[in-house]
mmCIF file of C-alpha atoms in Angstrom:
data_model
loop_
_atom_site.group_PDB
_atom_site.id
_atom_site.type_symbol
_atom_site.label_atom_id
_atom_site.label_comp_id
_atom_site.label_asym_id
_atom_site.label_seq_id
_atom_site.Cartn_x
_atom_site.Cartn_y
_atom_site.Cartn_z
ATOM 1 C CA MET G 1 -6.333 19.582 12.727
ATOM 2 C CA ASN G 2 -3.220 18.776 10.807
ATOM 3 C CA LYS G 3 -1.973 15.426 9.331
ATOM 4 C CA GLU G 4 -0.009 14.567 12.427
ATOM 5 C CA TYR G 5 -3.191 14.691 14.499
ATOM 6 C CA PHE G 6 -4.707 11.920 12.312
ATOM 7 C CA ARG G 7 -1.484 9.984 12.215
ATOM 8 C CA GLN G 8 -1.318 9.891 16.045
ATOM 9 C CA ILE G 9 -4.997 8.548 16.221
ATOM 10 C CA VAL G 10 -4.075 5.596 14.121
ATOM 11 C CA LYS G 11 -0.635 5.001 15.554
ATOM 12 C CA LYS G 12 -2.178 4.929 19.140
ATOM 13 C CA ARG G 13 -4.662 2.398 17.951
ATOM 14 C CA ARG G 14 -2.057 0.109 16.252
ATOM 15 C CA ILE G 15 0.258 -0.085 19.376
ATOM 16 C CA THR G 16 -2.289 -2.052 21.442
ATOM 17 C CA SER G 17 -1.201 -5.204 23.297
ATOM 18 C CA ASP G 18 -4.769 -6.317 23.813
ATOM 19 C CA SER G 19 -4.865 -9.829 22.439
ATOM 20 C CA VAL G 20 -8.565 -9.771 21.577
ATOM 21 C CA ILE G 21 -8.149 -6.691 19.521
ATOM 22 C CA LEU G 22 -5.077 -8.090 17.760
ATOM 23 C CA GLU G 23 -6.902 -11.291 17.066
ATOM 24 C CA ASN G 24 -9.809 -9.291 15.707
ATOM 25 C CA ASP G 25 -7.460 -7.304 13.433
ATOM 26 C CA LEU G 26 -6.094 -10.451 11.941
ATOM 27 C CA LYS G 27 -9.620 -11.740 11.198
ATOM 28 C CA LYS G 28 -10.454 -8.385 9.612
ATOM 29 C CA ALA G 29 -7.157 -8.316 7.584
ATOM 30 C CA SER G 30 -8.138 -11.784 6.152
ATOM 31 C CA ILE G 31 -11.470 -10.423 5.178
ATOM 32 C CA ILE G 32 -9.826 -7.584 3.436
ATOM 33 C CA ILE G 33 -7.306 -9.613 1.612
ATOM 34 C CA GLU G 34 -9.839 -12.153 0.433
ATOM 35 C CA SER G 35 -12.181 -9.368 -0.780
ATOM 36 C CA TYR G 36 -9.313 -7.730 -2.736
ATOM 37 C CA LEU G 37 -8.091 -11.037 -4.191
ATOM 38 C CA ASN G 38 -11.718 -11.715 -5.444
ATOM 39 C CA SER G 39 -11.968 -8.346 -6.966
ATOM 40 C CA ASN G 40 -11.813 -7.464 -10.658
ATOM 41 C CA TYR G 41 -9.068 -5.117 -9.878
ATOM 42 C CA TYR G 42 -6.813 -7.900 -8.752
ATOM 43 C CA LYS G 43 -7.970 -10.339 -11.388
ATOM 44 C CA ASN G 44 -7.580 -7.925 -14.407
ATOM 45 C CA ALA G 45 -4.138 -6.675 -13.303
ATOM 46 C CA GLU G 46 -1.175 -8.043 -14.998
ATOM 47 C CA ILE G 47 1.387 -6.078 -13.022
ATOM 48 C CA ILE G 48 1.048 -5.302 -9.318
ATOM 49 C CA PHE G 49 3.068 -2.976 -7.459
ATOM 50 C CA ALA G 50 2.746 -3.795 -3.706
ATOM 51 C CA TYR G 51 4.921 -3.194 -0.610
ATOM 52 C CA SER G 52 6.410 -5.178 2.390
ATOM 53 C CA SER G 53 4.036 -4.696 5.307
ATOM 54 C CA MET G 54 5.192 -3.261 8.648
ATOM 55 C CA ASP G 55 3.709 -4.058 12.043
ATOM 56 C CA GLY G 56 0.281 -2.843 12.317
ATOM 57 C CA GLU G 57 -0.454 -2.842 8.567
ATOM 58 C CA ILE G 58 -2.530 -5.336 6.870
ATOM 59 C CA PRO G 59 -0.136 -8.254 6.001
ATOM 60 C CA LEU G 60 0.300 -8.348 2.252
ATOM 61 C CA ILE G 61 2.191 -11.857 2.125
ATOM 62 C CA LYS G 62 -0.941 -13.669 0.772
ATOM 63 C CA ILE G 63 -1.466 -11.170 -1.988
ATOM 64 C CA ILE G 64 2.215 -11.337 -2.841
ATOM 65 C CA GLU G 65 2.328 -15.060 -2.912
ATOM 66 C CA THR G 66 -0.975 -15.269 -4.691
ATOM 67 C CA ALA G 67 0.113 -12.888 -7.393
ATOM 68 C CA ILE G 68 3.381 -14.702 -8.010
ATOM 69 C CA ASN G 69 1.539 -18.101 -8.250
ATOM 70 C CA ASP G 70 -0.960 -16.475 -10.684
ATOM 71 C CA ASP G 71 1.967 -15.517 -12.853
ATOM 72 C CA LYS G 72 1.398 -11.847 -12.489
ATOM 73 C CA ILE G 73 4.405 -9.570 -12.500
ATOM 74 C CA LEU G 74 4.821 -8.341 -8.990
ATOM 75 C CA ALA G 75 7.200 -5.616 -7.801
ATOM 76 C CA LEU G 76 8.066 -4.339 -4.404
ATOM 77 C CA PRO G 77 9.679 -0.887 -3.586
ATOM 78 C CA LYS G 78 13.460 -0.415 -3.145
ATOM 79 C CA ILE G 79 14.584 2.860 -1.579
ATOM 80 C CA ARG G 80 17.184 4.763 -3.400
ATOM 81 C CA THR G 81 17.600 7.872 -1.489
ATOM 82 C CA SER G 82 16.633 9.357 1.941
ATOM 83 C CA ILE G 83 13.870 11.656 2.492
ATOM 84 C CA ALA G 84 16.349 14.535 2.792
ATOM 85 C CA ALA G 85 17.801 13.624 -0.678
ATOM 86 C CA GLY G 86 14.397 13.559 -2.365
ATOM 87 C CA ALA G 87 12.758 10.272 -1.165
ATOM 88 C CA LYS G 88 13.303 8.337 -4.357
ATOM 89 C CA MET G 89 12.440 4.680 -4.927
ATOM 90 C CA ASP G 90 12.120 2.165 -7.687
ATOM 91 C CA PHE G 91 9.844 -0.921 -7.966
ATOM 92 C CA VAL G 92 11.726 -4.090 -8.453
ATOM 93 C CA ALA G 93 10.257 -7.223 -9.832
ATOM 94 C CA VAL G 94 10.207 -10.265 -7.386
ATOM 95 C CA ASP G 95 9.420 -13.969 -7.595
ATOM 96 C CA ASN G 96 9.591 -17.061 -5.345
ATOM 97 C CA ASN G 97 13.352 -16.958 -5.668
ATOM 98 C CA THR G 98 13.991 -13.268 -4.627
ATOM 99 C CA GLU G 99 16.230 -12.614 -1.699
ATOM 100 C CA TYR G 100 15.531 -9.762 0.614
ATOM 101 C CA LYS G 101 17.364 -7.507 3.073
ATOM 102 C CA ARG G 102 16.242 -5.093 5.803
ATOM 103 C CA GLY G 103 16.191 -1.619 4.175
ATOM 104 C CA THR G 104 15.005 1.700 5.486
ATOM 105 C CA TRP G 105 13.028 1.586 8.650
ATOM 106 C CA GLY G 106 13.763 -2.167 8.758
ATOM 107 C CA ILE G 107 11.398 -2.797 5.881
ATOM 108 C CA LEU G 108 12.084 -5.889 3.644
ATOM 109 C CA GLU G 109 13.465 -4.845 0.340
ATOM 110 C CA PRO G 110 14.414 -7.027 -2.646
ATOM 111 C CA ILE G 111 18.201 -7.323 -3.198
ATOM 112 C CA SER G 112 17.792 -7.541 -7.032
ATOM 113 C CA ASP G 113 17.716 -4.674 -9.345
ATOM 114 C CA ARG G 114 15.101 -5.869 -11.886
ATOM 115 C CA ILE G 115 13.437 -2.474 -12.014
ATOM 116 C CA ILE G 116 10.098 -2.152 -13.695
ATOM 117 C CA ASN G 117 10.061 0.756 -16.053
ATOM 118 C CA ILE G 118 6.469 1.741 -15.957
ATOM 119 C CA ASN G 119 6.862 3.834 -19.215
ATOM 120 C CA GLU G 120 7.793 0.691 -21.089
ATOM 121 C CA THR G 121 4.471 -1.221 -20.610
ATOM 122 C CA ASP G 122 1.113 -1.007 -21.796
ATOM 123 C CA LYS G 123 -0.308 -3.652 -19.282
ATOM 124 C CA MET G 124 -2.723 -2.750 -16.708
ATOM 125 C CA VAL G 125 -0.867 -1.812 -13.466
ATOM 126 C CA GLU G 126 -2.321 -2.048 -10.034
ATOM 127 C CA MET G 127 -0.701 -0.431 -7.208
ATOM 128 C CA ILE G 128 -1.290 -1.412 -3.509
ATOM 129 C CA ILE G 129 -0.303 1.646 -1.575
ATOM 130 C CA PRO G 130 0.430 1.852 2.099
ATOM 131 C CA GLY G 131 -1.028 4.538 4.389
ATOM 132 C CA LEU G 132 -2.120 5.455 7.930
ATOM 133 C CA CYS G 133 -5.312 7.295 7.364
ATOM 134 C CA PHE G 134 -7.921 7.639 4.580
ATOM 135 C CA ASP G 135 -11.100 9.431 4.086
ATOM 136 C CA ILE G 136 -14.423 8.779 2.284
ATOM 137 C CA ASN G 137 -13.243 10.928 -0.537
ATOM 138 C CA ARG G 138 -10.181 8.598 -1.044
ATOM 139 C CA ASN G 139 -7.720 10.976 0.235
ATOM 140 C CA ARG G 140 -4.627 9.449 2.006
ATOM 141 C CA ILE G 141 -2.195 10.403 4.694
ATOM 142 C CA GLY G 142 0.945 8.341 4.635
ATOM 143 C CA TYR G 143 3.939 8.064 7.015
ATOM 144 C CA GLY G 144 5.286 11.401 6.057
ATOM 145 C CA GLY G 145 8.130 10.495 3.814
ATOM 146 C CA GLY G 146 6.517 11.274 0.418
ATOM 147 C CA TYR G 147 7.917 8.315 -1.280
ATOM 148 C CA PHE G 148 4.760 7.039 -2.911
ATOM 149 C CA ASP G 149 3.390 10.579 -3.683
ATOM 150 C CA ARG G 150 6.606 11.471 -5.379
ATOM 151 C CA TYR G 151 6.759 8.154 -7.357
ATOM 152 C CA LEU G 152 3.167 8.611 -8.442
ATOM 153 C CA ALA G 153 3.818 12.256 -9.506
ATOM 154 C CA LYS G 154 6.357 10.943 -12.024
ATOM 155 C CA PHE G 155 3.801 8.721 -13.649
ATOM 156 C CA PRO G 156 0.294 10.269 -13.682
ATOM 157 C CA ASP G 157 -2.644 8.059 -14.709
ATOM 158 C CA LYS G 158 -0.476 5.032 -15.119
ATOM 159 C CA PHE G 159 -1.911 3.149 -12.121
ATOM 160 C CA HIS G 160 -5.111 1.939 -10.623
ATOM 161 C CA ILE G 161 -4.287 2.834 -6.908
ATOM 162 C CA THR G 162 -5.893 0.639 -4.103
ATOM 163 C CA ALA G 163 -5.403 0.945 -0.461
ATOM 164 C CA LEU G 164 -6.206 -1.861 2.025
ATOM 165 C CA ALA G 165 -7.382 -0.408 5.423
ATOM 166 C CA TYR G 166 -9.132 -1.190 8.593
ATOM 167 C CA GLU G 167 -12.299 0.793 9.197
ATOM 168 C CA TYR G 168 -10.463 2.600 12.114
ATOM 169 C CA GLN G 169 -8.252 4.171 9.504
ATOM 170 C CA ILE G 170 -11.154 5.751 7.713
ATOM 171 C CA PHE G 171 -12.170 9.334 8.576
ATOM 172 C CA ASN G 172 -14.796 11.670 7.232
ATOM 173 C CA LYS G 173 -12.359 14.351 6.084
ATOM 174 C CA LEU G 174 -8.555 14.626 6.113
ATOM 175 C CA PRO G 175 -6.321 17.573 5.496
ATOM 176 C CA VAL G 176 -4.651 17.246 2.086
ATOM 177 C CA ASP G 177 -1.829 19.077 0.183
ATOM 178 C CA ASN G 178 -1.595 19.643 -3.550
ATOM 179 C CA ASN G 179 1.191 16.837 -3.623
ATOM 180 C CA ASP G 180 -1.246 14.200 -1.962
ATOM 181 C CA LYS G 181 -2.344 11.690 -4.527
ATOM 182 C CA LYS G 182 -5.881 10.182 -4.044
ATOM 183 C CA VAL G 183 -6.308 6.404 -4.195
ATOM 184 C CA ASP G 184 -8.925 5.013 -6.598
ATOM 185 C CA LEU G 185 -10.162 2.324 -4.263
ATOM 186 C CA ILE G 186 -10.205 1.628 -0.453
ATOM 187 C CA VAL G 187 -10.953 -1.935 0.552
ATOM 188 C CA THR G 188 -11.931 -2.351 4.255
ATOM 189 C CA GLU G 189 -13.369 -5.131 6.160
ATOM 190 C CA ASN G 190 -16.871 -3.775 5.563
ATOM 191 C CA ARG G 191 -16.912 -2.022 2.289
ATOM 192 C CA TYR G 192 -15.309 -0.702 -1.096
ATOM 193 C CA ILE G 193 -14.832 3.082 -1.220
ATOM 194 C CA ASP G 194 -14.477 4.088 -4.810
#
């Protein structure tokens, strides 16, 4: 079974129109978010790199707002090049006054260019990373663009990497490549995988 097989399993589950399932997912998302916000990983982080959630993903807006209100430095990705041109992105600092526009794949991106240079900080940096599938060994399958894997490869050992996921996104074993970066922690509605 290849990565696309696992991606399709999760994508099929996400496109449900069943209101009971969707309501349960929102409840589970709330549990995941509260669990993360109460963790030492969040509390001890001075800088948090997050992302703008897409449909079907755990909505990060509460984490983003809480981090800003807690006076943490918060940054969101800004796509610089297409996948064909190397899938490059930067993380841009945001605050309550930041303006956004729809970028690649319709994802909200900050308009500003206040890039966080990760090599110029000695602060603890927490990255919340998106993904479609994860396994109990903390492997991750993303959407296939390679943006986050390429970014992390440039800065090895600079981040504590956390994924927020529903239990239905967790598998026993996923196929992985040498380029795939493991996460340090997965927070689900039922457990921490670390």
